[in-house]
DNA sequence: ATAGTTGCAAAAGTTTTGCATTGTA
DNA sequence: TACAATGCAAAACTTTTGCAACTAT
């Protein structure tokens, strides 16, 4: 699959609209991130993906770019365990399953999840976001090309 | 406040019951952790606390010990953002407020919090735990000796 | 004695920062 | 040309591992 001019233009537009200059590195990463279905990536995983590309991007730039995208509202950062953070291309409000064995993150489908019984936030503060992580164990059923973007956490 | 023999014995007993040998380092850390009210500590914060002690404990040992305590059920590990993990001396099922400005973690009081509308876990997996982090912003009202065990995350 | 455990130095892994370079107006 | 924005090497920070030293039989 070769690079399509289409998605390059789309990436440029997306970056402009987010107030970010469409630099080579940002376009490269934006195309990876936003071309297909929603993804959960780690900085290291995304960096590994683009190592094969013609012109490189350093890991530091991947980090900085992911944070810039996050600040611009294009991504959402998720921290699930002591390993690397995930960046989610789905920025709408939703929650996650975390598969402890594989270290994979899966969206909780639908948007019916709600929290009840929550006491007021500490005095002087207001709630900015509620993150729910449903940690699950057990090997998930095989399903096509599951790509473990992350080294599974060591067991025992 | 000098060290009390009482709490040394209590710490030894606690460790024994958890199936851990009561070594000097473990006793030192256990006393810090379990003597008073519940705490949320980071490895670095706890290490800093014991630097003044007569005999030292290395940061690596603090980490290993915290993980051993966690595996033994004496602590619960919490990861909230990309900084260091927290270890919570309250191992009962409860949730947290995370104060984004100060990087502090506060228990959600009561145990009335519940999640509804959750779809089934992915095929082949079972839920092991549901973690809820209520992220709040704004400076909390002063209240006695608030100890920021963690460097606040850089703003802007 | 000795088999298993422990504690820490060193290594590995993750993230941020400072500044030379680049790109835009 | 000037001036802000960018990208990355290097530094900082967090966590894990391998093995010498220790401990409880």
Short mmCIF file of C-alpha atoms (C1' of nucleotides) in Angstrom, two decimals:
data_model
loop_
_atom_site.label_atom_id
_atom_site.label_comp_id
_atom_site.label_asym_id
_atom_site.label_seq_id
_atom_site.Cartn_x
_atom_site.Cartn_y
_atom_site.Cartn_z
CA UNK A 1 0.00 0.00 0.00
CA UNK A 2 1.61 3.24 -1.16
CA UNK A 3 1.03 6.66 0.31
CA UNK A 4 -2.01 8.40 -1.09
CA UNK A 5 -1.97 12.16 -1.80
CA UNK A 6 -5.50 12.26 -0.53
CA UNK A 7 -4.59 11.48 3.02
CA UNK A 8 -1.66 13.87 2.92
CA UNK A 9 -4.01 16.73 2.09
CA UNK A 10 -6.46 15.58 4.74
CA UNK A 11 -3.71 15.45 7.31
CA UNK A 12 -2.54 18.96 6.43
CA UNK A 13 -6.05 20.26 6.75
CA UNK A 14 -6.56 18.52 10.06
CA UNK A 15 -3.36 20.00 11.44
CA UNK A 16 -4.17 23.50 10.24
CA UNK A 17 -7.58 23.33 11.81
CA UNK A 18 -6.00 22.26 15.07
CA UNK A 19 -3.66 25.25 14.92
CA UNK A 20 -0.55 23.18 14.26
CA UNK A 21 1.87 23.75 11.44
CA UNK A 22 1.79 20.91 8.94
CA UNK A 23 5.38 19.85 9.22
CA UNK A 24 6.72 16.69 7.63
CA UNK A 25 6.89 14.84 10.93
CA UNK A 26 3.42 15.85 12.01
CA UNK A 27 1.91 14.90 8.66
CA UNK A 28 3.62 11.54 8.78
CA UNK A 29 2.30 10.81 12.25
CA UNK A 30 -1.15 12.29 11.64
CA UNK A 31 -1.63 10.09 8.61
CA UNK A 32 -0.71 7.01 10.59
CA UNK A 33 -3.00 7.96 13.40
CA UNK A 34 -6.07 9.28 11.67
CA UNK A 35 -6.26 7.44 8.36
CA UNK A 36 -7.99 4.31 9.53
CA UNK A 37 -10.19 3.25 12.42
CA UNK A 38 -9.56 4.49 15.93
CA UNK A 39 -6.36 3.34 17.58
CA UNK A 40 -4.63 3.13 20.92
CA UNK A 41 -0.94 3.75 20.43
CA UNK A 42 2.10 4.14 22.61
CA UNK A 43 4.87 6.54 21.71
CA UNK A 44 7.33 3.68 21.33
CA UNK A 45 4.88 1.66 19.23
CA UNK A 46 4.18 4.52 16.87
CA UNK A 47 7.88 5.27 16.61
CA UNK A 48 8.56 1.66 15.67
CA UNK A 49 5.90 1.87 12.96
CA UNK A 50 7.54 4.81 11.23
CA UNK A 51 11.10 3.50 11.44
CA UNK A 52 10.70 2.02 7.99
CA UNK A 53 9.62 5.32 6.47
CA UNK A 54 11.85 7.16 4.04
CA UNK A 55 12.65 10.02 6.42
CA UNK A 56 12.84 9.34 10.12
CA UNK A 57 11.22 10.83 13.18
CA UNK A 58 12.92 10.67 16.54
CA UNK A 59 11.21 9.15 19.55
CA UNK A 60 11.37 12.51 21.33
CA UNK A 61 9.50 14.10 18.47
CA UNK A 62 6.91 11.36 18.58
CA UNK A 63 6.38 12.15 22.25
CA UNK A 64 6.23 15.87 21.72
CA UNK A 65 3.91 15.49 18.77
CA UNK A 66 1.56 13.18 20.63
CA UNK A 67 1.37 15.70 23.45
CA UNK A 68 0.78 18.55 21.01
CA UNK A 69 -2.00 16.55 19.38
CA UNK A 70 -3.44 15.86 22.80
CA UNK A 71 -3.39 19.51 23.78
CA UNK A 72 -5.01 20.37 20.46
CA UNK A 73 -7.80 17.90 21.15
CA UNK A 74 -6.88 15.40 18.44
CA UNK A 75 -5.90 12.70 20.92
CA UNK A 76 -6.63 11.66 24.45
CA UNK A 77 -3.90 10.41 26.76
CA UNK A 78 -4.56 7.34 28.86
CA UNK A 79 -2.46 5.94 31.65
CA UNK A 80 -3.34 2.46 32.68
CA UNK A 81 -0.39 0.92 34.43
CA UNK A 82 3.22 1.66 35.18
CA UNK A 83 4.35 1.15 31.59
CA UNK A 84 4.05 3.69 28.80
CA UNK A 85 1.02 5.90 28.27
CA UNK A 86 -1.47 5.22 25.52
CA UNK A 87 -2.82 7.82 23.15
CA UNK A 88 -6.34 7.25 21.90
CA UNK A 89 -7.50 8.62 18.56
CA UNK A 90 -11.06 8.48 19.85
CA UNK A 91 -11.40 11.69 21.84
CA UNK A 92 -15.08 11.33 22.60
CA UNK A 93 -16.02 10.41 26.12
CA UNK A 94 -15.69 6.68 26.53
CA UNK A 95 -14.10 4.11 28.80
CA UNK A 96 -11.71 1.16 28.45
CA UNK A 97 -11.09 -2.47 29.08
CA UNK A 98 -7.48 -3.20 29.90
CA UNK A 99 -6.38 -6.75 29.09
CA UNK A 100 -3.83 -7.41 31.78
CA UNK A 101 -2.10 -10.35 30.08
CA UNK A 102 -1.53 -8.73 26.72
CA UNK A 103 -1.31 -5.12 27.82
CA UNK A 104 -3.92 -4.23 25.21
CA UNK A 105 -6.54 -1.57 25.56
CA UNK A 106 -10.04 -1.96 24.13
CA UNK A 107 -12.81 0.60 24.01
CA UNK A 108 -15.87 -0.15 26.05
CA UNK A 109 -18.52 -0.21 23.33
CA UNK A 110 -21.51 2.09 23.54
CA UNK A 111 -21.83 5.08 25.78
CA UNK A 112 -24.21 3.74 28.34
CA UNK A 113 -21.65 3.53 31.10
CA UNK A 114 -22.38 5.80 34.03
CA UNK A 115 -21.14 6.28 37.55
CA UNK A 116 -23.52 6.83 40.43
CA UNK A 117 -23.13 7.50 44.11
CA UNK A 118 -20.19 9.83 43.68
CA UNK A 119 -19.73 12.27 46.57
CA UNK A 120 -18.91 15.92 45.78
CA UNK A 121 -15.38 16.74 44.68
CA UNK A 122 -13.03 18.15 47.33
CA UNK A 123 -13.85 21.76 48.28
CA UNK A 124 -12.61 24.27 45.75
CA UNK A 125 -12.27 21.74 42.94
CA UNK A 126 -14.42 20.75 40.00
CA UNK A 127 -14.52 17.48 38.11
CA UNK A 128 -12.76 17.63 34.78
CA UNK A 129 -13.02 14.00 33.73
CA UNK A 130 -13.94 10.60 35.06
CA UNK A 131 -11.76 7.78 33.83
CA UNK A 132 -12.88 4.21 34.22
CA UNK A 133 -10.57 1.31 33.50
CA UNK A 134 -12.08 -2.14 33.61
CA UNK A 135 -9.17 -4.48 34.17
CA UNK A 136 -9.80 -7.94 32.78
CA UNK A 137 -7.81 -11.16 32.89
CA UNK A 138 -7.82 -14.22 30.70
CA UNK A 139 -6.75 -14.73 27.14
CA UNK A 140 -9.16 -13.06 24.76
CA UNK A 141 -10.57 -15.07 21.87
CA UNK A 142 -8.47 -14.88 18.70
CA UNK A 143 -9.76 -12.34 16.23
CA UNK A 144 -7.82 -11.56 13.08
CA UNK A 145 -4.66 -9.49 13.24
CA UNK A 146 -4.36 -8.41 16.81
CA UNK A 147 -1.28 -6.25 17.06
CA UNK A 148 0.26 -6.09 20.52
CA UNK A 149 1.58 -2.53 20.44
CA UNK A 150 3.07 -3.09 23.79
CA UNK A 151 5.23 -5.64 25.46
CA UNK A 152 3.03 -7.67 27.81
CA UNK A 153 3.74 -7.07 31.43
CA UNK A 154 5.87 -9.72 33.05
CA UNK A 155 3.85 -12.36 34.82
CA UNK A 156 4.81 -13.77 38.21
CA UNK B 1 8.52 11.42 68.17
CA UNK B 2 10.88 8.50 68.78
CA UNK B 3 10.44 5.02 67.44
CA UNK B 4 8.20 2.87 69.60
CA UNK B 5 9.01 -0.82 70.20
CA UNK B 6 5.29 -1.46 69.95
CA UNK B 7 5.05 -0.63 66.31
CA UNK B 8 8.18 -2.63 65.55
CA UNK B 9 6.53 -5.73 66.94
CA UNK B 10 3.32 -4.93 65.10
CA UNK B 11 5.21 -4.52 61.86
CA UNK B 12 6.98 -7.85 62.35
CA UNK B 13 3.71 -9.56 63.00
CA UNK B 14 2.09 -7.97 59.98
CA UNK B 15 4.94 -9.07 57.76
CA UNK B 16 4.93 -12.60 59.11
CA UNK B 17 1.22 -12.90 58.55
CA UNK B 18 1.70 -11.73 54.99
CA UNK B 19 4.32 -14.43 54.48
CA UNK B 20 7.22 -12.01 54.26
CA UNK B 21 10.35 -12.24 56.32
CA UNK B 22 10.64 -9.34 58.71
CA UNK B 23 13.87 -7.85 57.49
CA UNK B 24 15.18 -4.55 58.70
CA UNK B 25 14.20 -2.73 55.52
CA UNK B 26 10.72 -4.18 55.41
CA UNK B 27 10.11 -3.35 59.05
CA UNK B 28 11.29 0.19 58.50
CA UNK B 29 8.99 0.69 55.55
CA UNK B 30 6.06 -1.18 57.06
CA UNK B 31 6.17 1.02 60.13
CA UNK B 32 6.12 4.13 58.01
CA UNK B 33 3.28 2.84 55.93
CA UNK B 34 1.00 1.19 58.42
CA UNK B 35 1.49 3.07 61.66
CA UNK B 36 -0.90 5.94 61.07
CA UNK B 37 -3.91 6.62 58.90
CA UNK B 38 -4.11 5.41 55.33
CA UNK B 39 -1.65 6.90 52.90
CA UNK B 40 -0.92 7.26 49.20
CA UNK B 41 2.81 7.12 48.67
CA UNK B 42 5.15 7.04 45.73
CA UNK B 43 8.35 5.02 45.81
CA UNK B 44 10.43 8.18 45.55
CA UNK B 45 8.42 9.92 48.25
CA UNK B 46 8.75 7.05 50.68
CA UNK B 47 12.44 6.76 49.92
CA UNK B 48 12.89 10.46 50.67
CA UNK B 49 11.13 9.97 53.99
CA UNK B 50 13.51 7.30 55.19
CA UNK B 51 16.68 9.03 54.04
CA UNK B 52 17.03 10.53 57.50
CA UNK B 53 16.84 7.15 59.19
CA UNK B 54 19.82 5.64 60.93
CA UNK B 55 20.31 2.87 58.37
CA UNK B 56 19.42 3.49 54.76
CA UNK B 57 17.26 1.73 52.23
CA UNK B 58 17.94 2.03 48.52
CA UNK B 59 15.30 3.24 46.13
CA UNK B 60 15.36 -0.10 44.32
CA UNK B 61 14.55 -1.86 47.56
CA UNK B 62 11.71 0.56 48.20
CA UNK B 63 10.30 -0.39 44.81
CA UNK B 64 10.76 -4.08 45.33
CA UNK B 65 9.31 -3.91 48.80
CA UNK B 66 6.28 -1.94 47.68
CA UNK B 67 5.62 -4.52 45.00
CA UNK B 68 6.08 -7.37 47.46
CA UNK B 69 3.64 -5.69 49.81
CA UNK B 70 1.25 -5.25 46.93
CA UNK B 71 1.47 -8.89 45.94
CA UNK B 72 0.95 -9.86 49.55
CA UNK B 73 -2.20 -7.77 49.68
CA UNK B 74 -0.89 -5.12 52.06
CA UNK B 75 -0.95 -2.38 49.44
CA UNK B 76 -2.72 -1.51 46.25
CA UNK B 77 -0.92 0.03 43.30
CA UNK B 78 -2.49 2.94 41.51
CA UNK B 79 -1.41 4.54 38.28
CA UNK B 80 -2.99 7.84 37.57
CA UNK B 81 -0.80 9.71 35.12
CA UNK B 82 2.51 9.40 33.39
CA UNK B 83 4.50 10.09 36.53
CA UNK B 84 5.29 7.60 39.26
CA UNK B 85 2.80 5.04 40.57
CA UNK B 86 1.09 5.48 43.90
CA UNK B 87 0.78 2.79 46.51
CA UNK B 88 -2.30 2.95 48.68
CA UNK B 89 -2.34 1.51 52.19
CA UNK B 90 -6.09 1.19 51.92
CA UNK B 91 -6.56 -2.08 50.07
CA UNK B 92 -10.32 -2.20 50.33
CA UNK B 93 -12.28 -1.49 47.21
CA UNK B 94 -12.55 2.25 46.77
CA UNK B 95 -11.98 4.95 44.21
CA UNK B 96 -9.99 8.19 43.94
CA UNK B 97 -10.02 11.85 43.23
CA UNK B 98 -6.90 13.01 41.46
CA UNK B 99 -6.07 16.69 41.98
CA UNK B 100 -4.46 17.62 38.70
CA UNK B 101 -2.70 20.77 39.91
CA UNK B 102 -1.04 19.30 42.95
CA UNK B 103 -0.67 15.72 41.79
CA UNK B 104 -2.34 14.57 45.00
CA UNK B 105 -4.61 11.60 45.35
CA UNK B 106 -7.58 11.57 47.70
CA UNK B 107 -9.88 8.70 48.53
CA UNK B 108 -13.46 9.01 47.41
CA UNK B 109 -15.23 8.79 50.76
CA UNK B 110 -17.85 6.13 51.33
CA UNK B 111 -18.39 3.08 49.22
CA UNK B 112 -21.53 4.06 47.44
CA UNK B 113 -19.87 4.51 44.07
CA UNK B 114 -21.09 2.13 41.41
CA UNK B 115 -20.83 1.75 37.68
CA UNK B 116 -23.81 0.84 35.55
CA UNK B 117 -24.38 0.16 31.91
CA UNK B 118 -21.17 -1.77 31.47
CA UNK B 119 -21.21 -4.19 28.52
CA UNK B 120 -19.76 -7.69 28.98
CA UNK B 121 -15.97 -8.03 29.07
CA UNK B 122 -14.29 -9.17 25.83
CA UNK B 123 -14.88 -12.88 25.07
CA UNK B 124 -12.67 -15.16 27.14
CA UNK B 125 -11.92 -12.57 29.79
CA UNK B 126 -13.29 -11.79 33.20
CA UNK B 127 -13.28 -8.56 35.12
CA UNK B 128 -10.68 -8.41 37.84
CA UNK B 129 -11.10 -4.83 38.99
CA UNK B 130 -12.75 -1.59 38.02
CA UNK B 131 -10.68 1.51 38.65
CA UNK B 132 -12.30 4.90 38.65
CA UNK B 133 -10.26 8.08 38.77
CA UNK B 134 -12.15 11.31 39.14
CA UNK B 135 -9.84 13.99 37.84
CA UNK B 136 -10.50 17.36 39.40
CA UNK B 137 -9.02 20.79 38.81
CA UNK B 138 -8.81 23.88 40.98
CA UNK B 139 -6.90 24.56 44.14
CA UNK B 140 -8.34 22.65 47.04
CA UNK B 141 -9.12 24.51 50.26
CA UNK B 142 -6.25 24.62 52.75
CA UNK B 143 -6.52 22.00 55.43
CA UNK B 144 -3.75 21.50 57.95
CA UNK B 145 -0.55 19.78 56.92
CA UNK B 146 -1.08 18.73 53.37
CA UNK B 147 2.10 16.96 52.26
CA UNK B 148 2.65 16.93 48.53
CA UNK B 149 4.43 13.62 48.16
CA UNK B 150 4.88 14.27 44.54
CA UNK B 151 6.18 17.06 42.41
CA UNK B 152 3.20 18.75 40.79
CA UNK B 153 2.99 18.17 37.09
CA UNK B 154 4.27 21.04 35.04
CA UNK B 155 1.55 23.41 33.95
CA UNK B 156 1.47 24.95 30.47
"C1'" DA C 1 26.11 -26.15 55.84
"C1'" DT C 2 22.72 -24.83 52.44
"C1'" DA C 3 18.74 -23.78 49.94
"C1'" DG C 4 16.12 -20.19 49.41
"C1'" DT C 5 15.56 -15.12 50.06
"C1'" DT C 6 16.87 -10.51 50.04
"C1'" DG C 7 18.85 -5.86 48.85
"C1'" DC C 8 20.98 -3.03 45.86
"C1'" DA C 9 24.09 -1.53 41.82
"C1'" DA C 10 23.54 -1.37 37.39
"C1'" DA C 11 20.67 -1.65 33.36
"C1'" DA C 12 16.53 -0.79 31.01
"C1'" DG C 13 12.73 1.77 29.88
"C1'" DT C 14 9.96 6.11 29.64
"C1'" DT C 15 9.46 11.06 29.32
"C1'" DT C 16 11.03 15.91 29.26
"C1'" DT C 17 14.04 19.74 28.21
"C1'" DG C 18 17.34 23.00 25.99
"C1'" DC C 19 18.77 24.81 22.09
"C1'" DA C 20 20.47 24.77 17.15
"C1'" DT C 21 17.90 24.67 13.13
"C1'" DT C 22 13.97 25.42 10.30
"C1'" DG C 23 9.99 27.51 8.48
"C1'" DT C 24 6.75 31.44 7.99
"C1'" DA C 25 5.49 36.02 7.36
"C1'" DT D 1 15.31 39.75 7.72
"C1'" DA D 2 13.41 38.69 11.90
"C1'" DC D 3 11.06 35.94 14.92
"C1'" DA D 4 8.50 32.26 16.55
"C1'" DA D 5 8.06 27.35 16.13
"C1'" DT D 6 10.15 22.91 15.56
"C1'" DG D 7 12.82 18.51 16.09
"C1'" DC D 8 16.01 15.94 18.35
"C1'" DA D 9 20.26 14.85 21.32
"C1'" DA D 10 20.99 14.64 25.70
"C1'" DA D 11 19.38 14.68 30.32
"C1'" DA D 12 16.16 13.39 33.76
"C1'" DC D 13 13.25 10.43 35.78
"C1'" DT D 14 10.93 5.85 36.83
"C1'" DT D 15 11.15 0.95 37.13
"C1'" DT D 16 13.21 -3.73 36.68
"C1'" DT D 17 16.78 -7.18 36.85
"C1'" DG D 18 20.86 -10.03 38.07
"C1'" DC D 19 23.62 -11.55 41.39
"C1'" DA D 20 26.55 -11.12 45.77
"C1'" DA D 21 25.42 -11.28 50.50
"C1'" DC D 22 22.51 -12.77 53.93
"C1'" DT D 23 19.03 -15.71 56.76
"C1'" DA D 24 16.53 -19.20 58.75
"C1'" DT D 25 16.50 -23.69 59.20
#
